[in-house]
């Protein structure tokens, strides 16, 4: 721990001359030079406090989130506050929990892999969740014991997904530099395997049970359970405390494996701890509302575009707020304005898929140029 603190102090200097920030850019005064954002390639000012939390984008995002929450709670209430406030309050808390889990887990995964295109969904979490639902319906039927005990079902789903991810990490992680690449490739292979098994199970069950599996294949933001919500909130608070303690070490981690090790970071241990936290957050969000593949990619792309720096003191807070705004404002639009004429998760997947294609084309143009 002493070496980690020393590394963070060494790599995050307070002065603004002749040093490098976590993205490897020259640290100079703001009126002399500008640099390119490593992921978004737009000019930013370089005299930035490494412990910066409440920057201008964070304040604007916080204000937008407050306005979105007020609209979500008050639009079309028609004076029925005794019913509206508790009911909508639970849904609002659920949306914010899911937004935090998806946004922060994707940001950490991209920081870990040094790639703005990769998401934890590549490890096959969504496919594993659908496979678990398919097997439960196949062996126990659509009306099984877990229907009356959603908290037990939630706990089993989270435990299975986290156990599967830990097995992958233990199996693949070694001292080689290509362990992360191998992890991603094996995650993609397992994702294809899980989807194929889910399709096989879907062909063996009757049409009534198949409808249950189809419903579980899309995120449902209208279904909330108080006990599941409190358990998810506890997981979020613990993970937030851990991530905030590691934020400066993650900054150093972005310098690369060799530089991070040279600065005293326990690269292998920190990587494994981050992957465990990522697995728990993604498993919690997926078991809570269902699979959301492209939400993390969408909100991280927005965060990388509007953030002032690559320091995680700012980006962790900002990506959480942006993800919450996306869910709360989107659900407000579909419920209060459009009258449930569409499904928010489908629109998010569409927009996220477009962003994914745009990022791939951008990377391709950079390689060709």
mmCIF file of N, CA and C in Angstrom, residues 133-266:
data_model
loop_
_atom_site.group_PDB
_atom_site.id
_atom_site.type_symbol
_atom_site.label_atom_id
_atom_site.label_comp_id
_atom_site.label_asym_id
_atom_site.label_seq_id
_atom_site.Cartn_x
_atom_site.Cartn_y
_atom_site.Cartn_z
ATOM 1 N N UNK A 133 -31.351 -17.832 -17.401
ATOM 2 C CA UNK A 133 -32.806 -17.752 -17.476
ATOM 3 C C UNK A 133 -33.388 -18.924 -18.280
ATOM 4 N N UNK A 134 -32.722 -19.265 -19.377
ATOM 5 C CA UNK A 134 -33.207 -20.366 -20.216
ATOM 6 C C UNK A 134 -33.166 -21.697 -19.486
ATOM 7 N N UNK A 135 -32.079 -21.941 -18.742
ATOM 8 C CA UNK A 135 -31.964 -23.211 -18.015
ATOM 9 C C UNK A 135 -32.978 -23.288 -16.872
ATOM 10 N N UNK A 136 -33.217 -22.149 -16.193
ATOM 11 C CA UNK A 136 -34.226 -22.151 -15.129
ATOM 12 C C UNK A 136 -35.609 -22.472 -15.683
ATOM 13 N N UNK A 137 -35.952 -21.882 -16.818
ATOM 14 C CA UNK A 137 -37.254 -22.153 -17.426
ATOM 15 C C UNK A 137 -37.327 -23.584 -17.942
ATOM 16 N N UNK A 138 -36.213 -24.082 -18.491
ATOM 17 C CA UNK A 138 -36.220 -25.425 -19.072
ATOM 18 C C UNK A 138 -36.387 -26.501 -18.004
ATOM 19 N N UNK A 139 -35.682 -26.367 -16.884
ATOM 20 C CA UNK A 139 -35.714 -27.417 -15.864
ATOM 21 C C UNK A 139 -36.841 -27.227 -14.847
ATOM 22 N N UNK A 140 -37.216 -25.972 -14.561
ATOM 23 C CA UNK A 140 -38.204 -25.721 -13.514
ATOM 24 C C UNK A 140 -39.528 -25.184 -14.044
ATOM 25 N N UNK A 141 -39.563 -24.792 -15.314
ATOM 26 C CA UNK A 141 -40.779 -24.231 -15.871
ATOM 27 C C UNK A 141 -40.843 -22.725 -15.668
ATOM 28 N N UNK A 142 -41.768 -22.095 -16.388
ATOM 29 C CA UNK A 142 -41.894 -20.633 -16.306
ATOM 30 C C UNK A 142 -42.332 -20.191 -14.914
ATOM 31 N N UNK A 143 -43.205 -20.951 -14.266
ATOM 32 C CA UNK A 143 -43.655 -20.635 -12.913
ATOM 33 C C UNK A 143 -42.904 -21.533 -11.935
ATOM 34 N N UNK A 144 -41.726 -21.119 -11.548
ATOM 35 C CA UNK A 144 -40.897 -21.927 -10.657
ATOM 36 C C UNK A 144 -40.801 -21.267 -9.297
ATOM 37 N N UNK A 145 -40.034 -21.881 -8.422
ATOM 38 C CA UNK A 145 -39.911 -21.373 -7.056
ATOM 39 C C UNK A 145 -39.257 -19.999 -6.999
ATOM 40 N N UNK A 146 -38.458 -19.646 -8.019
ATOM 41 C CA UNK A 146 -37.776 -18.361 -8.007
ATOM 42 C C UNK A 146 -38.720 -17.203 -8.328
ATOM 43 N N UNK A 147 -39.881 -17.503 -8.929
ATOM 44 C CA UNK A 147 -40.834 -16.448 -9.235
ATOM 45 C C UNK A 147 -41.354 -15.792 -7.955
ATOM 46 N N UNK A 148 -41.571 -16.596 -6.931
ATOM 47 C CA UNK A 148 -42.070 -16.074 -5.659
ATOM 48 C C UNK A 148 -40.948 -15.601 -4.740
ATOM 49 N N UNK A 149 -39.700 -15.865 -5.123
ATOM 50 C CA UNK A 149 -38.551 -15.447 -4.309
ATOM 51 C C UNK A 149 -37.537 -14.720 -5.196
ATOM 52 N N UNK A 150 -37.853 -13.497 -5.620
ATOM 53 C CA UNK A 150 -36.954 -12.784 -6.540
ATOM 54 C C UNK A 150 -35.595 -12.471 -5.931
ATOM 55 N N UNK A 151 -35.532 -12.280 -4.605
ATOM 56 C CA UNK A 151 -34.246 -11.990 -3.985
ATOM 57 C C UNK A 151 -33.304 -13.184 -4.073
ATOM 58 N N UNK A 152 -33.841 -14.401 -3.892
ATOM 59 C CA UNK A 152 -33.027 -15.606 -4.030
ATOM 60 C C UNK A 152 -32.554 -15.765 -5.468
ATOM 61 N N UNK A 153 -33.435 -15.500 -6.421
ATOM 62 C CA UNK A 153 -33.069 -15.572 -7.839
ATOM 63 C C UNK A 153 -31.988 -14.551 -8.169
ATOM 64 N N UNK A 154 -32.142 -13.346 -7.635
ATOM 65 C CA UNK A 154 -31.151 -12.298 -7.865
ATOM 66 C C UNK A 154 -29.789 -12.705 -7.308
ATOM 67 N N UNK A 155 -29.773 -13.236 -6.089
ATOM 68 C CA UNK A 155 -28.511 -13.652 -5.492
ATOM 69 C C UNK A 155 -27.835 -14.774 -6.254
ATOM 70 N N UNK A 156 -28.622 -15.746 -6.726
ATOM 71 C CA UNK A 156 -28.047 -16.866 -7.474
ATOM 72 C C UNK A 156 -27.468 -16.386 -8.804
ATOM 73 N N UNK A 157 -28.186 -15.481 -9.488
ATOM 74 C CA UNK A 157 -27.696 -14.976 -10.770
ATOM 75 C C UNK A 157 -26.395 -14.195 -10.600
ATOM 76 N N UNK A 158 -26.334 -13.331 -9.587
ATOM 77 C CA UNK A 158 -25.108 -12.569 -9.344
ATOM 78 C C UNK A 158 -23.957 -13.506 -8.985
ATOM 79 N N UNK A 159 -24.222 -14.478 -8.129
ATOM 80 C CA UNK A 159 -23.170 -15.407 -7.715
ATOM 81 C C UNK A 159 -22.647 -16.218 -8.894
ATOM 82 N N UNK A 160 -23.546 -16.686 -9.762
ATOM 83 C CA UNK A 160 -23.114 -17.483 -10.914
ATOM 84 C C UNK A 160 -22.284 -16.661 -11.889
ATOM 85 N N UNK A 161 -22.711 -15.444 -12.157
ATOM 86 C CA UNK A 161 -21.968 -14.615 -13.110
ATOM 87 C C UNK A 161 -20.614 -14.196 -12.553
ATOM 88 N N UNK A 162 -20.558 -13.862 -11.274
ATOM 89 C CA UNK A 162 -19.268 -13.493 -10.674
ATOM 90 C C UNK A 162 -18.349 -14.704 -10.604
ATOM 91 N N UNK A 163 -18.898 -15.877 -10.260
ATOM 92 C CA UNK A 163 -18.080 -17.086 -10.206
ATOM 93 C C UNK A 163 -17.524 -17.436 -11.582
ATOM 94 N N UNK A 164 -18.337 -17.276 -12.622
ATOM 95 C CA UNK A 164 -17.857 -17.556 -13.976
ATOM 96 C C UNK A 164 -16.735 -16.609 -14.375
ATOM 97 N N UNK A 165 -16.881 -15.324 -14.032
ATOM 98 C CA UNK A 165 -15.827 -14.363 -14.369
ATOM 99 C C UNK A 165 -14.547 -14.637 -13.581
ATOM 100 N N UNK A 166 -14.667 -14.963 -12.298
ATOM 101 C CA UNK A 166 -13.475 -15.269 -11.500
ATOM 102 C C UNK A 166 -12.764 -16.517 -12.020
ATOM 103 N N UNK A 167 -13.535 -17.496 -12.471
ATOM 104 C CA UNK A 167 -12.925 -18.690 -13.070
ATOM 105 C C UNK A 167 -12.141 -18.319 -14.327
ATOM 106 N N UNK A 168 -12.707 -17.433 -15.138
ATOM 107 C CA UNK A 168 -11.999 -16.978 -16.335
ATOM 108 C C UNK A 168 -10.705 -16.256 -15.966
ATOM 109 N N UNK A 169 -10.777 -15.366 -14.986
ATOM 110 C CA UNK A 169 -9.593 -14.603 -14.596
ATOM 111 C C UNK A 169 -8.498 -15.520 -14.032
ATOM 112 N N UNK A 170 -8.894 -16.461 -13.179
ATOM 113 C CA UNK A 170 -7.924 -17.381 -12.591
ATOM 114 C C UNK A 170 -7.309 -18.280 -13.659
ATOM 115 N N UNK A 171 -8.102 -18.641 -14.656
ATOM 116 C CA UNK A 171 -7.628 -19.546 -15.701
ATOM 117 C C UNK A 171 -6.676 -18.855 -16.655
ATOM 118 N N UNK A 172 -6.926 -17.573 -16.937
ATOM 119 C CA UNK A 172 -6.214 -16.924 -18.026
ATOM 120 C C UNK A 172 -5.101 -15.995 -17.568
ATOM 121 N N UNK A 173 -5.211 -15.444 -16.358
ATOM 122 C CA UNK A 173 -4.237 -14.429 -15.973
ATOM 123 C C UNK A 173 -2.919 -15.052 -15.547
ATOM 124 N N UNK A 174 -1.876 -14.540 -16.153
ATOM 125 C CA UNK A 174 -0.527 -14.943 -15.794
ATOM 126 C C UNK A 174 0.377 -13.728 -15.899
ATOM 127 N N UNK A 175 1.637 -13.944 -15.965
ATOM 128 C CA UNK A 175 2.585 -12.832 -15.966
ATOM 129 C C UNK A 175 2.857 -12.286 -17.363
ATOM 130 N N UNK A 176 2.230 -12.788 -18.388
ATOM 131 C CA UNK A 176 2.493 -12.334 -19.744
ATOM 132 C C UNK A 176 1.736 -11.055 -20.044
ATOM 133 N N UNK A 177 2.210 -10.309 -21.024
ATOM 134 C CA UNK A 177 1.598 -9.041 -21.369
ATOM 135 C C UNK A 177 0.296 -9.230 -22.141
ATOM 136 N N UNK A 178 0.088 -10.404 -22.729
ATOM 137 C CA UNK A 178 -1.073 -10.612 -23.589
ATOM 138 C C UNK A 178 -2.226 -11.263 -22.839
ATOM 139 N N UNK A 179 -2.189 -11.256 -21.494
ATOM 140 C CA UNK A 179 -3.240 -11.928 -20.753
ATOM 141 C C UNK A 179 -4.593 -11.246 -20.939
ATOM 142 N N UNK A 180 -4.605 -9.903 -20.986
ATOM 143 C CA UNK A 180 -5.862 -9.197 -21.194
ATOM 144 C C UNK A 180 -6.438 -9.485 -22.571
ATOM 145 N N UNK A 181 -5.586 -9.510 -23.589
ATOM 146 C CA UNK A 181 -6.056 -9.821 -24.935
ATOM 147 C C UNK A 181 -6.629 -11.229 -24.998
ATOM 148 N N UNK A 182 -5.959 -12.168 -24.354
ATOM 149 C CA UNK A 182 -6.483 -13.536 -24.330
ATOM 150 C C UNK A 182 -7.793 -13.614 -23.570
ATOM 151 N N UNK A 183 -7.889 -12.832 -22.488
ATOM 152 C CA UNK A 183 -9.133 -12.811 -21.722
ATOM 153 C C UNK A 183 -10.299 -12.322 -22.577
ATOM 154 N N UNK A 184 -10.082 -11.269 -23.344
ATOM 155 C CA UNK A 184 -11.141 -10.727 -24.199
ATOM 156 C C UNK A 184 -11.523 -11.725 -25.281
ATOM 157 N N UNK A 185 -10.534 -12.350 -25.910
ATOM 158 C CA UNK A 185 -10.835 -13.319 -26.968
ATOM 159 C C UNK A 185 -11.614 -14.515 -26.422
ATOM 160 N N UNK A 186 -11.194 -15.024 -25.265
ATOM 161 C CA UNK A 186 -11.917 -16.151 -24.669
ATOM 162 C C UNK A 186 -13.306 -15.722 -24.223
ATOM 163 N N UNK A 187 -13.439 -14.466 -23.732
ATOM 164 C CA UNK A 187 -14.760 -13.966 -23.370
ATOM 165 C C UNK A 187 -15.703 -13.924 -24.553
ATOM 166 N N UNK A 188 -15.201 -13.506 -25.715
ATOM 167 C CA UNK A 188 -16.025 -13.494 -26.924
ATOM 168 C C UNK A 188 -16.443 -14.914 -27.304
ATOM 169 N N UNK A 189 -15.500 -15.856 -27.205
ATOM 170 C CA UNK A 189 -15.816 -17.249 -27.545
ATOM 171 C C UNK A 189 -16.878 -17.809 -26.602
ATOM 172 N N UNK A 190 -16.727 -17.529 -25.299
ATOM 173 C CA UNK A 190 -17.725 -18.004 -24.344
ATOM 174 C C UNK A 190 -19.080 -17.335 -24.580
ATOM 175 N N UNK A 191 -19.069 -16.064 -24.989
ATOM 176 C CA UNK A 191 -20.323 -15.385 -25.297
ATOM 177 C C UNK A 191 -21.055 -16.064 -26.444
ATOM 178 N N UNK A 192 -20.328 -16.439 -27.489
ATOM 179 C CA UNK A 192 -20.944 -17.162 -28.610
ATOM 180 C C UNK A 192 -21.458 -18.518 -28.155
ATOM 181 N N UNK A 193 -20.694 -19.193 -27.290
ATOM 182 C CA UNK A 193 -21.128 -20.500 -26.778
ATOM 183 C C UNK A 193 -22.410 -20.370 -25.963
ATOM 184 N N UNK A 194 -22.464 -19.366 -25.088
ATOM 185 C CA UNK A 194 -23.664 -19.183 -24.258
ATOM 186 C C UNK A 194 -24.888 -18.861 -25.115
ATOM 187 N N UNK A 195 -24.714 -18.016 -26.135
ATOM 188 C CA UNK A 195 -25.839 -17.692 -27.012
ATOM 189 C C UNK A 195 -26.316 -18.919 -27.781
ATOM 190 N N UNK A 196 -25.387 -19.750 -28.224
ATOM 191 C CA UNK A 196 -25.764 -20.958 -28.950
ATOM 192 C C UNK A 196 -26.521 -21.927 -28.044
ATOM 193 N N UNK A 197 -26.061 -22.080 -26.808
ATOM 194 C CA UNK A 197 -26.773 -22.951 -25.868
ATOM 195 C C UNK A 197 -28.155 -22.403 -25.540
ATOM 196 N N UNK A 198 -28.261 -21.075 -25.418
ATOM 197 C CA UNK A 198 -29.573 -20.471 -25.158
ATOM 198 C C UNK A 198 -30.530 -20.719 -26.313
ATOM 199 N N UNK A 199 -30.043 -20.614 -27.545
ATOM 200 C CA UNK A 199 -30.890 -20.883 -28.706
ATOM 201 C C UNK A 199 -31.309 -22.347 -28.746
ATOM 202 N N UNK A 200 -30.403 -23.242 -28.349
ATOM 203 C CA UNK A 200 -30.742 -24.662 -28.312
ATOM 204 C C UNK A 200 -31.837 -24.938 -27.290
ATOM 205 N N UNK A 201 -31.701 -24.351 -26.103
ATOM 206 C CA UNK A 201 -32.722 -24.542 -25.078
ATOM 207 C C UNK A 201 -34.056 -23.951 -25.524
ATOM 208 N N UNK A 202 -33.997 -22.795 -26.209
ATOM 209 C CA UNK A 202 -35.236 -22.150 -26.662
ATOM 210 C C UNK A 202 -35.994 -23.022 -27.658
ATOM 211 N N UNK A 203 -35.292 -23.837 -28.414
ATOM 212 C CA UNK A 203 -35.955 -24.716 -29.383
ATOM 213 C C UNK A 203 -36.571 -25.950 -28.719
ATOM 214 N N UNK A 204 -36.157 -26.238 -27.486
ATOM 215 C CA UNK A 204 -36.636 -27.453 -26.823
ATOM 216 C C UNK A 204 -37.827 -27.209 -25.916
ATOM 217 N N UNK A 205 -38.150 -25.963 -25.632
ATOM 218 C CA UNK A 205 -39.239 -25.669 -24.706
ATOM 219 C C UNK A 205 -40.496 -25.295 -25.480
ATOM 220 N N UNK A 206 -41.608 -25.237 -24.781
ATOM 221 C CA UNK A 206 -42.866 -24.894 -25.439
ATOM 222 C C UNK A 206 -42.969 -23.385 -25.630
ATOM 223 N N UNK A 207 -43.874 -22.927 -26.531
ATOM 224 C CA UNK A 207 -43.952 -21.483 -26.844
ATOM 225 C C UNK A 207 -44.286 -20.600 -25.641
ATOM 226 N N UNK A 208 -45.094 -21.098 -24.689
ATOM 227 C CA UNK A 208 -45.441 -20.285 -23.530
ATOM 228 C C UNK A 208 -44.210 -19.967 -22.688
ATOM 229 N N UNK A 209 -43.355 -20.967 -22.487
ATOM 230 C CA UNK A 209 -42.128 -20.725 -21.732
ATOM 231 C C UNK A 209 -41.122 -19.899 -22.525
ATOM 232 N N UNK A 210 -41.178 -20.011 -23.848
ATOM 233 C CA UNK A 210 -40.253 -19.248 -24.681
ATOM 234 C C UNK A 210 -40.495 -17.745 -24.537
ATOM 235 N N UNK A 211 -41.746 -17.356 -24.318
ATOM 236 C CA UNK A 211 -42.060 -15.941 -24.132
ATOM 237 C C UNK A 211 -41.339 -15.386 -22.908
ATOM 238 N N UNK A 212 -41.228 -16.192 -21.856
ATOM 239 C CA UNK A 212 -40.527 -15.756 -20.637
ATOM 240 C C UNK A 212 -39.051 -15.495 -20.936
ATOM 241 N N UNK A 213 -38.440 -16.373 -21.722
ATOM 242 C CA UNK A 213 -37.032 -16.186 -22.079
ATOM 243 C C UNK A 213 -36.848 -14.942 -22.927
ATOM 244 N N UNK A 214 -37.763 -14.717 -23.867
ATOM 245 C CA UNK A 214 -37.675 -13.531 -24.703
ATOM 246 C C UNK A 214 -37.794 -12.257 -23.881
ATOM 247 N N UNK A 215 -38.670 -12.265 -22.882
ATOM 248 C CA UNK A 215 -38.821 -11.086 -22.021
ATOM 249 C C UNK A 215 -37.555 -10.829 -21.212
ATOM 250 N N UNK A 216 -36.862 -11.909 -20.828
ATOM 251 C CA UNK A 216 -35.626 -11.753 -20.050
ATOM 252 C C UNK A 216 -34.450 -11.307 -20.901
ATOM 253 N N UNK A 217 -34.595 -11.316 -22.228
ATOM 254 C CA UNK A 217 -33.499 -10.948 -23.120
ATOM 255 C C UNK A 217 -33.342 -9.443 -23.261
ATOM 256 N N UNK A 218 -34.312 -8.668 -22.763
ATOM 257 C CA UNK A 218 -34.247 -7.214 -22.848
ATOM 258 C C UNK A 218 -34.367 -6.622 -21.444
ATOM 259 N N UNK A 219 -33.697 -5.505 -21.258
ATOM 260 C CA UNK A 219 -33.730 -4.849 -19.950
ATOM 261 C C UNK A 219 -35.131 -4.320 -19.667
ATOM 262 N N UNK A 220 -35.600 -4.527 -18.436
ATOM 263 C CA UNK A 220 -36.917 -4.074 -18.004
ATOM 264 C C UNK A 220 -36.733 -3.086 -16.854
ATOM 265 N N UNK A 221 -36.958 -1.805 -17.122
ATOM 266 C CA UNK A 221 -36.766 -0.778 -16.109
ATOM 267 C C UNK A 221 -38.012 -0.549 -15.268
ATOM 268 N N UNK A 222 -39.126 -1.177 -15.619
ATOM 269 C CA UNK A 222 -40.373 -0.957 -14.888
ATOM 270 C C UNK A 222 -40.547 -1.920 -13.726
ATOM 271 N N UNK A 223 -39.719 -2.955 -13.660
ATOM 272 C CA UNK A 223 -39.857 -3.968 -12.617
ATOM 273 C C UNK A 223 -38.817 -3.700 -11.535
ATOM 274 N N UNK A 224 -39.276 -3.384 -10.336
ATOM 275 C CA UNK A 224 -38.354 -3.133 -9.228
ATOM 276 C C UNK A 224 -38.777 -3.941 -8.010
ATOM 277 N N UNK A 225 -37.808 -4.316 -7.221
ATOM 278 C CA UNK A 225 -38.040 -5.032 -5.980
ATOM 279 C C UNK A 225 -37.255 -4.301 -4.884
ATOM 280 N N UNK A 226 -37.915 -4.001 -3.787
ATOM 281 C CA UNK A 226 -37.293 -3.185 -2.742
ATOM 282 C C UNK A 226 -36.072 -3.886 -2.156
ATOM 283 N N UNK A 227 -36.190 -5.181 -1.872
ATOM 284 C CA UNK A 227 -35.072 -5.904 -1.262
ATOM 285 C C UNK A 227 -33.886 -5.992 -2.229
ATOM 286 N N UNK A 228 -34.173 -6.252 -3.516
ATOM 287 C CA UNK A 228 -33.100 -6.276 -4.508
ATOM 288 C C UNK A 228 -32.452 -4.910 -4.640
ATOM 289 N N UNK A 229 -33.266 -3.866 -4.538
ATOM 290 C CA UNK A 229 -32.731 -2.509 -4.667
ATOM 291 C C UNK A 229 -31.782 -2.183 -3.516
ATOM 292 N N UNK A 230 -32.149 -2.532 -2.292
ATOM 293 C CA UNK A 230 -31.266 -2.253 -1.154
ATOM 294 C C UNK A 230 -29.976 -3.057 -1.231
ATOM 295 N N UNK A 231 -30.070 -4.321 -1.678
ATOM 296 C CA UNK A 231 -28.865 -5.124 -1.829
ATOM 297 C C UNK A 231 -27.957 -4.548 -2.910
ATOM 298 N N UNK A 232 -28.546 -4.125 -4.026
ATOM 299 C CA UNK A 232 -27.758 -3.510 -5.096
ATOM 300 C C UNK A 232 -27.127 -2.205 -4.636
ATOM 301 N N UNK A 233 -27.862 -1.425 -3.852
ATOM 302 C CA UNK A 233 -27.326 -0.165 -3.336
ATOM 303 C C UNK A 233 -26.129 -0.416 -2.423
ATOM 304 N N UNK A 234 -26.217 -1.446 -1.586
ATOM 305 C CA UNK A 234 -25.084 -1.775 -0.708
ATOM 306 C C UNK A 234 -23.860 -2.166 -1.532
ATOM 307 N N UNK A 235 -24.068 -2.943 -2.591
ATOM 308 C CA UNK A 235 -22.953 -3.328 -3.468
ATOM 309 C C UNK A 235 -22.342 -2.095 -4.126
ATOM 310 N N UNK A 236 -23.174 -1.158 -4.562
ATOM 311 C CA UNK A 236 -22.688 0.064 -5.197
ATOM 312 C C UNK A 236 -21.865 0.913 -4.231
ATOM 313 N N UNK A 237 -22.321 1.032 -2.992
ATOM 314 C CA UNK A 237 -21.601 1.854 -2.015
ATOM 315 C C UNK A 237 -20.230 1.262 -1.692
ATOM 316 N N UNK A 238 -20.174 -0.053 -1.512
ATOM 317 C CA UNK A 238 -18.883 -0.699 -1.223
ATOM 318 C C UNK A 238 -17.937 -0.545 -2.404
ATOM 319 N N UNK A 239 -18.448 -0.790 -3.613
ATOM 320 C CA UNK A 239 -17.601 -0.672 -4.799
ATOM 321 C C UNK A 239 -17.136 0.771 -5.002
ATOM 322 N N UNK A 240 -18.013 1.750 -4.738
ATOM 323 C CA UNK A 240 -17.621 3.147 -4.893
ATOM 324 C C UNK A 240 -16.496 3.514 -3.927
ATOM 325 N N UNK A 241 -16.571 3.022 -2.699
ATOM 326 C CA UNK A 241 -15.511 3.281 -1.718
ATOM 327 C C UNK A 241 -14.176 2.688 -2.173
ATOM 328 N N UNK A 242 -14.207 1.464 -2.690
ATOM 329 C CA UNK A 242 -12.979 0.820 -3.157
ATOM 330 C C UNK A 242 -12.401 1.530 -4.378
ATOM 331 N N UNK A 243 -13.268 1.824 -5.345
ATOM 332 C CA UNK A 243 -12.801 2.467 -6.573
ATOM 333 C C UNK A 243 -12.214 3.844 -6.272
ATOM 334 N N UNK A 244 -12.839 4.572 -5.362
ATOM 335 C CA UNK A 244 -12.321 5.901 -5.022
ATOM 336 C C UNK A 244 -10.959 5.808 -4.349
ATOM 337 N N UNK A 245 -10.708 4.770 -3.597
ATOM 338 C CA UNK A 245 -9.386 4.568 -2.993
ATOM 339 C C UNK A 245 -8.335 4.241 -4.052
ATOM 340 N N UNK A 246 -8.748 3.583 -5.131
ATOM 341 C CA UNK A 246 -7.802 3.141 -6.165
ATOM 342 C C UNK A 246 -7.681 4.121 -7.316
ATOM 343 N N UNK A 247 -8.330 5.287 -7.268
ATOM 344 C CA UNK A 247 -8.443 6.129 -8.457
ATOM 345 C C UNK A 247 -7.087 6.611 -8.957
ATOM 346 N N UNK A 248 -6.174 6.966 -8.041
ATOM 347 C CA UNK A 248 -4.863 7.439 -8.481
ATOM 348 C C UNK A 248 -4.019 6.286 -9.031
ATOM 349 N N UNK A 249 -4.185 5.086 -8.475
ATOM 350 C CA UNK A 249 -3.475 3.935 -9.015
ATOM 351 C C UNK A 249 -3.965 3.593 -10.422
ATOM 352 N N UNK A 250 -5.255 3.784 -10.674
ATOM 353 C CA UNK A 250 -5.781 3.545 -12.025
ATOM 354 C C UNK A 250 -5.234 4.584 -12.995
ATOM 355 N N UNK A 251 -5.033 5.833 -12.522
ATOM 356 C CA UNK A 251 -4.385 6.836 -13.362
ATOM 357 C C UNK A 251 -2.999 6.363 -13.802
ATOM 358 N N UNK A 252 -2.233 5.839 -12.850
ATOM 359 C CA UNK A 252 -0.896 5.340 -13.173
ATOM 360 C C UNK A 252 -0.984 4.122 -14.084
ATOM 361 N N UNK A 253 -2.010 3.303 -13.893
ATOM 362 C CA UNK A 253 -2.179 2.105 -14.707
ATOM 363 C C UNK A 253 -2.330 2.445 -16.183
ATOM 364 N N UNK A 254 -2.882 3.610 -16.481
ATOM 365 C CA UNK A 254 -3.076 4.006 -17.866
ATOM 366 C C UNK A 254 -1.781 4.354 -18.580
ATOM 367 N N UNK A 255 -0.678 4.501 -17.831
ATOM 368 C CA UNK A 255 0.615 4.726 -18.463
ATOM 369 C C UNK A 255 1.119 3.494 -19.193
ATOM 370 N N UNK A 256 0.585 2.335 -18.861
ATOM 371 C CA UNK A 256 1.052 1.094 -19.456
ATOM 372 C C UNK A 256 1.624 0.169 -18.404
ATOM 373 N N UNK A 257 1.749 -1.100 -18.762
ATOM 374 C CA UNK A 257 2.194 -2.114 -17.805
ATOM 375 C C UNK A 257 3.595 -1.829 -17.267
ATOM 376 N N UNK A 258 4.551 -1.596 -18.167
ATOM 377 C CA UNK A 258 5.944 -1.438 -17.732
ATOM 378 C C UNK A 258 6.127 -0.168 -16.902
ATOM 379 N N UNK A 259 5.515 0.932 -17.335
ATOM 380 C CA UNK A 259 5.643 2.177 -16.573
ATOM 381 C C UNK A 259 4.968 2.066 -15.216
ATOM 382 N N UNK A 260 3.795 1.424 -15.156
ATOM 383 C CA UNK A 260 3.097 1.278 -13.882
ATOM 384 C C UNK A 260 3.910 0.436 -12.907
ATOM 385 N N UNK A 261 4.482 -0.649 -13.399
ATOM 386 C CA UNK A 261 5.318 -1.493 -12.531
ATOM 387 C C UNK A 261 6.553 -0.722 -12.075
ATOM 388 N N UNK A 262 7.154 0.065 -12.989
ATOM 389 C CA UNK A 262 8.318 0.862 -12.631
ATOM 390 C C UNK A 262 8.016 1.911 -11.580
ATOM 391 N N UNK A 263 6.767 2.370 -11.514
ATOM 392 C CA UNK A 263 6.372 3.368 -10.519
ATOM 393 C C UNK A 263 5.873 2.740 -9.226
ATOM 394 N N UNK A 264 5.991 1.418 -9.106
ATOM 395 C CA UNK A 264 5.671 0.765 -7.846
ATOM 396 C C UNK A 264 4.277 0.201 -7.740
ATOM 397 N N UNK A 265 3.517 0.153 -8.841
ATOM 398 C CA UNK A 265 2.161 -0.385 -8.809
ATOM 399 C C UNK A 265 2.204 -1.914 -8.884
ATOM 400 N N UNK A 266 1.422 -2.562 -8.040
ATOM 401 C CA UNK A 266 1.239 -4.007 -8.136
ATOM 402 C C UNK A 266 0.275 -4.279 -9.296
#
